[in-house]
Tab-separated table of C-alpha atoms in Angstrom:
chain	number	residue	atom	x	y	z
Q	1	MET	CA	-36.575	-82.252	-44.223
Q	2	GLU	CA	-35.502	-80.063	-46.664
Q	3	LYS	CA	-31.781	-78.721	-46.931
Q	4	ARG	CA	-30.910	-75.313	-45.005
Q	5	ILE	CA	-28.742	-72.502	-45.674
Q	6	PHE	CA	-26.512	-71.317	-42.475
Q	7	PHE	CA	-24.726	-68.035	-42.469
Q	8	LEU	CA	-22.065	-67.844	-39.560
Q	9	VAL	CA	-21.031	-64.137	-38.315
Q	10	PRO	CA	-18.246	-63.673	-35.470
Q	11	THR	CA	-20.498	-61.387	-33.362
Q	12	VAL	CA	-24.044	-60.892	-31.836
Q	13	PRO	CA	-24.722	-57.738	-33.675
Q	14	LEU	CA	-24.164	-59.355	-36.964
Q	15	VAL	CA	-26.249	-61.991	-36.422
Q	16	THR	CA	-29.322	-59.550	-36.340
Q	17	GLN	CA	-27.889	-56.663	-39.145
Q	18	GLN	CA	-27.565	-59.608	-41.540
Q	19	ALA	CA	-30.627	-61.610	-40.861
Q	20	LYS	CA	-32.737	-58.329	-41.070
Q	21	THR	CA	-30.876	-57.794	-44.738
Q	22	ILE	CA	-31.569	-61.420	-45.821
Q	23	ARG	CA	-34.965	-60.799	-44.846
Q	24	ASP	CA	-35.535	-57.145	-46.464
Q	25	HIS	CA	-34.125	-58.598	-50.048
Q	26	THR	CA	-35.691	-62.011	-50.183
Q	27	ASP	CA	-38.563	-64.255	-49.630
Q	28	LEU	CA	-36.703	-66.479	-47.631
Q	29	LYS	CA	-37.848	-67.616	-43.747
Q	30	VAL	CA	-35.208	-66.011	-41.600
Q	31	LYS	CA	-33.873	-66.419	-38.104
Q	32	GLY	CA	-31.386	-65.417	-36.221
Q	33	TYR	CA	-29.893	-66.835	-33.104
Q	34	TYR	CA	-27.088	-65.983	-30.387
Q	35	GLY	CA	-26.413	-66.685	-26.834
Q	36	GLU	CA	-28.682	-64.735	-25.206
Q	37	MET	CA	-31.570	-66.577	-26.437
Q	38	ASP	CA	-30.343	-69.514	-24.494
Q	39	VAL	CA	-29.953	-71.592	-27.313
Q	40	ASP	CA	-27.410	-73.736	-25.592
Q	41	SER	CA	-30.012	-75.407	-23.379
Q	42	TRP	CA	-32.185	-76.481	-26.302
Q	43	ASP	CA	-32.587	-80.008	-27.259
Q	44	LYS	CA	-32.377	-81.782	-30.505
Q	45	ASP	CA	-36.378	-81.485	-30.971
Q	46	LYS	CA	-36.532	-77.815	-30.621
Q	47	TRP	CA	-33.595	-77.376	-32.986
Q	48	ILE	CA	-35.649	-80.051	-35.595
Q	49	GLU	CA	-38.696	-77.419	-35.052
Q	50	GLU	CA	-36.412	-74.303	-36.121
Q	51	PHE	CA	-34.889	-76.023	-38.754
Q	52	GLN	CA	-38.554	-77.322	-40.315
Q	53	ASN	CA	-39.490	-73.628	-39.749
Q	54	HIS	CA	-36.732	-71.489	-41.474
Q	55	GLU	CA	-34.690	-71.689	-44.236
Q	56	VAL	CA	-32.193	-69.568	-43.383
Q	57	LEU	CA	-30.302	-69.608	-39.893
Q	58	VAL	CA	-28.098	-66.747	-39.271
Q	59	MET	CA	-25.822	-67.289	-35.934
Q	60	THR	CA	-22.541	-67.243	-34.366
Q	61	ALA	CA	-19.828	-69.755	-35.421
Q	62	GLU	CA	-20.209	-70.854	-31.634
Q	63	ILE	CA	-23.981	-71.848	-31.862
Q	64	PHE	CA	-23.135	-73.783	-34.973
Q	65	ARG	CA	-20.175	-75.895	-33.358
Q	66	ILE	CA	-22.351	-77.287	-30.685
Q	67	ILE	CA	-25.349	-77.646	-33.121
Q	68	VAL	CA	-22.849	-79.819	-35.497
Q	69	ASP	CA	-20.768	-81.543	-32.186
Q	70	HIS	CA	-24.174	-82.791	-30.958
Q	71	ALA	CA	-25.116	-83.764	-34.419
Q	72	PHE	CA	-28.661	-81.972	-34.157
Q	73	ILE	CA	-28.980	-81.651	-37.826
Q	74	PRO	CA	-27.425	-84.352	-40.302
Q	75	LEU	CA	-24.214	-82.461	-42.209
Q	76	LYS	CA	-25.883	-83.577	-45.807
Q	77	ARG	CA	-28.689	-81.370	-44.802
Q	78	ILE	CA	-26.823	-78.095	-45.036
Q	79	GLN	CA	-27.179	-76.849	-48.362
Q	80	LEU	CA	-24.724	-73.898	-48.301
Q	81	LEU	CA	-22.854	-72.486	-45.312
Q	82	ILE	CA	-22.166	-69.046	-45.529
Q	83	ILE	CA	-19.353	-67.576	-43.463
Q	84	ASP	CA	-18.791	-63.699	-43.022
Q	85	GLU	CA	-15.025	-62.352	-42.077
Q	86	CYS	CA	-13.848	-66.219	-43.515
Q	87	HIS	CA	-10.270	-65.124	-42.535
Q	88	ARG	CA	-10.775	-65.788	-39.065
Q	89	ALA	CA	-10.849	-69.518	-39.545
Q	90	GLN	CA	-7.819	-70.029	-38.160
Q	91	GLY	CA	-6.276	-71.580	-34.884
Q	92	GLU	CA	-8.884	-72.334	-32.279
Q	93	HIS	CA	-11.541	-69.874	-33.987
Q	94	PRO	CA	-14.741	-72.030	-33.874
Q	95	TYR	CA	-15.257	-71.115	-37.367
Q	96	ARG	CA	-12.191	-73.488	-37.845
Q	97	GLN	CA	-13.140	-76.047	-35.319
Q	98	ALA	CA	-16.750	-76.133	-36.914
Q	99	LEU	CA	-15.473	-77.042	-40.503
Q	100	LYS	CA	-13.537	-79.917	-39.153
Q	101	CYS	CA	-16.793	-82.048	-38.994
Q	102	PHE	CA	-16.984	-81.847	-42.664
Q	103	GLY	CA	-13.870	-83.974	-42.971
Q	104	THR	CA	-15.818	-87.175	-43.091
Q	105	LEU	CA	-18.118	-86.036	-45.867
Q	106	SER	CA	-17.839	-87.348	-49.184
Q	107	LEU	CA	-18.085	-84.612	-52.112
Q	108	GLU	CA	-21.567	-85.465	-53.060
Q	109	GLU	CA	-22.912	-84.481	-49.730
Q	110	MET	CA	-20.539	-81.774	-49.243
Q	111	PRO	CA	-22.706	-78.222	-48.637
Q	112	ARG	CA	-21.032	-75.392	-51.008
Q	113	ILE	CA	-19.496	-72.857	-48.936
Q	114	PHE	CA	-19.235	-69.238	-49.451
Q	115	GLY	CA	-16.469	-67.538	-47.583
Q	116	LEU	CA	-16.951	-63.554	-47.394
Q	117	SER	CA	-13.902	-61.140	-46.726
Q	118	ALA	CA	-12.458	-57.726	-46.738
Q	119	SER	CA	-9.356	-59.205	-45.997
Q	120	LEU	CA	-7.913	-62.669	-46.817
Q	121	LEU	CA	-5.479	-62.795	-43.793
Q	122	ASN	CA	-6.004	-62.327	-40.187
Q	123	GLY	CA	-3.248	-60.537	-38.800
Q	124	LYS	CA	0.194	-59.981	-40.383
Q	125	CYS	CA	1.988	-62.143	-42.563
Q	126	LYS	CA	5.604	-61.951	-44.077
Q	127	SER	CA	5.404	-61.937	-47.937
Q	128	SER	CA	7.450	-64.939	-48.264
Q	129	LYS	CA	4.595	-67.013	-46.376
Q	130	LEU	CA	1.787	-65.122	-47.981
Q	131	GLU	CA	1.301	-68.375	-50.416
Q	132	LYS	CA	1.541	-70.306	-47.489
Q	133	CYS	CA	-1.064	-68.813	-45.682
Q	134	LEU	CA	-3.676	-68.524	-48.539
Q	135	ARG	CA	-3.413	-71.987	-49.451
Q	136	GLU	CA	-4.374	-73.277	-45.669
Q	137	LEU	CA	-7.077	-70.884	-45.795
Q	138	GLU	CA	-8.524	-72.462	-48.854
Q	139	MET	CA	-8.041	-75.865	-47.247
Q	140	THR	CA	-10.057	-74.780	-44.194
Q	141	LEU	CA	-12.789	-73.454	-46.044
Q	142	ARG	CA	-12.501	-76.608	-48.731
Q	143	SER	CA	-12.891	-73.463	-50.788
Q	144	THR	CA	-11.033	-71.516	-53.920
Q	145	ILE	CA	-10.365	-67.743	-52.861
Q	146	VAL	CA	-11.734	-65.639	-55.772
Q	147	THR	CA	-10.835	-61.851	-55.940
Q	148	ALA	CA	-11.230	-59.046	-58.545
Q	149	SER	CA	-8.303	-58.546	-60.922
Q	150	ASP	CA	-9.178	-55.212	-62.129
Q	151	ILE	CA	-8.688	-52.406	-59.814
Q	152	SER	CA	-11.696	-50.038	-61.613
Q	153	ASP	CA	-13.944	-53.191	-60.471
Q	154	ILE	CA	-12.760	-52.427	-56.490
Q	155	CYS	CA	-13.033	-48.699	-57.384
Q	156	LYS	CA	-16.787	-48.857	-57.804
Q	157	TYR	CA	-17.774	-50.299	-54.616
Q	158	GLY	CA	-14.968	-49.216	-52.152
Q	159	THR	CA	-15.658	-46.857	-49.665
Q	160	ASP	CA	-12.210	-45.100	-49.410
Q	161	PRO	CA	-12.341	-41.407	-50.474
Q	162	ASP	CA	-10.964	-40.045	-53.728
Q	163	GLU	CA	-7.387	-38.639	-53.624
Q	164	TYR	CA	-6.075	-35.565	-55.519
Q	165	ILE	CA	-2.802	-33.969	-55.506
Q	166	ILE	CA	-2.670	-30.263	-56.149
Q	167	LEU	CA	0.881	-28.761	-56.461
Q	168	TYR	CA	1.286	-25.312	-55.597
Q	169	GLU	CA	4.609	-22.578	-55.562
Q	170	LYS	CA	6.408	-21.984	-52.315
Q	171	TYR	CA	4.847	-18.866	-50.499
Q	172	GLU	CA	7.493	-16.445	-49.446
Q	173	ILE	CA	6.919	-13.535	-47.152
Q	174	SER	CA	8.144	-9.960	-48.213
Q	175	SER	CA	10.630	-8.370	-45.908
Q	176	THR	CA	8.122	-5.549	-45.872
Q	177	LEU	CA	5.309	-7.832	-44.563
Q	178	ASN	CA	7.691	-9.502	-42.135
Q	179	ASN	CA	8.823	-6.092	-40.596
Q	180	GLU	CA	5.284	-5.018	-40.439
Q	181	CYS	CA	4.243	-8.113	-38.444
Q	182	LEU	CA	7.388	-7.711	-35.927
Q	183	ASP	CA	6.263	-4.355	-35.355
Q	184	VAL	CA	2.473	-5.415	-34.139
Q	185	ILE	CA	4.133	-8.040	-32.117
Q	186	SER	CA	6.249	-6.039	-30.187
Q	187	GLU	CA	3.292	-3.179	-29.696
Q	188	ILE	CA	1.064	-6.273	-28.124
Q	189	LYS	CA	4.267	-7.126	-25.814
Q	190	LEU	CA	4.519	-3.691	-24.930
Q	191	SER	CA	1.172	-3.150	-24.562
Q	192	LYS	CA	0.392	-5.951	-21.673
Q	193	PRO	CA	0.951	-4.729	-18.131
Q	194	ASP	CA	4.082	-6.529	-16.293
Q	195	GLU	CA	2.748	-9.402	-14.603
Q	196	LYS	CA	5.147	-9.248	-11.823
Q	197	GLU	CA	4.422	-5.531	-11.289
Q	198	ASN	CA	0.696	-6.275	-11.096
Q	199	SER	CA	1.404	-9.034	-8.647
Q	200	ARG	CA	3.768	-6.419	-6.300
Q	201	LYS	CA	0.629	-4.097	-6.473
Q	202	LYS	CA	-1.913	-6.946	-5.407
Q	203	ASN	CA	0.211	-7.576	-2.360
Q	204	LEU	CA	0.447	-4.222	-1.438
Q	205	LEU	CA	-3.312	-3.582	-1.243
Q	206	PHE	CA	-5.021	-3.791	2.810
């Protein structure tokens, strides 16, 4: 069996989305896997069949963890491991748990690991602990963090709106206009029927 590519995502909708994207833009044989397909009950023979028929397997992290825990595929047969929203690989998250299995592999047997994330941190982090958190993420993913250093490059692909500052002079209402507004308001008040008087009249009706 040739080496395979695994694409891990945190949610079921992303399984379908990423599988479709890869299928639309490459000629690779792609399939997505999630819990509703009853994959938890698949045995090794079934998984071997899937590995033989597909080059890219997109799945949630928990399914991948089950595959490696049960040794359904030799780890050295994984050519590339893509991890979407890789900043989640902390604590007891399935990402982190699944990646622990690669600790026994030699450098030659290790797959390439490519993490994707719009944010390097999962939650709040004090500035004094930022470097430590980033180093821990690199160790977990066995990778090196790389990001754009030129703000102009980031702006090319960002979705934030362009913001502009427009200065204007303070607007002051003239005394004449102010008096006219007050007169109009007074007239409106006087033209309204008195609610108490209306209520009294209604009570007198038989």
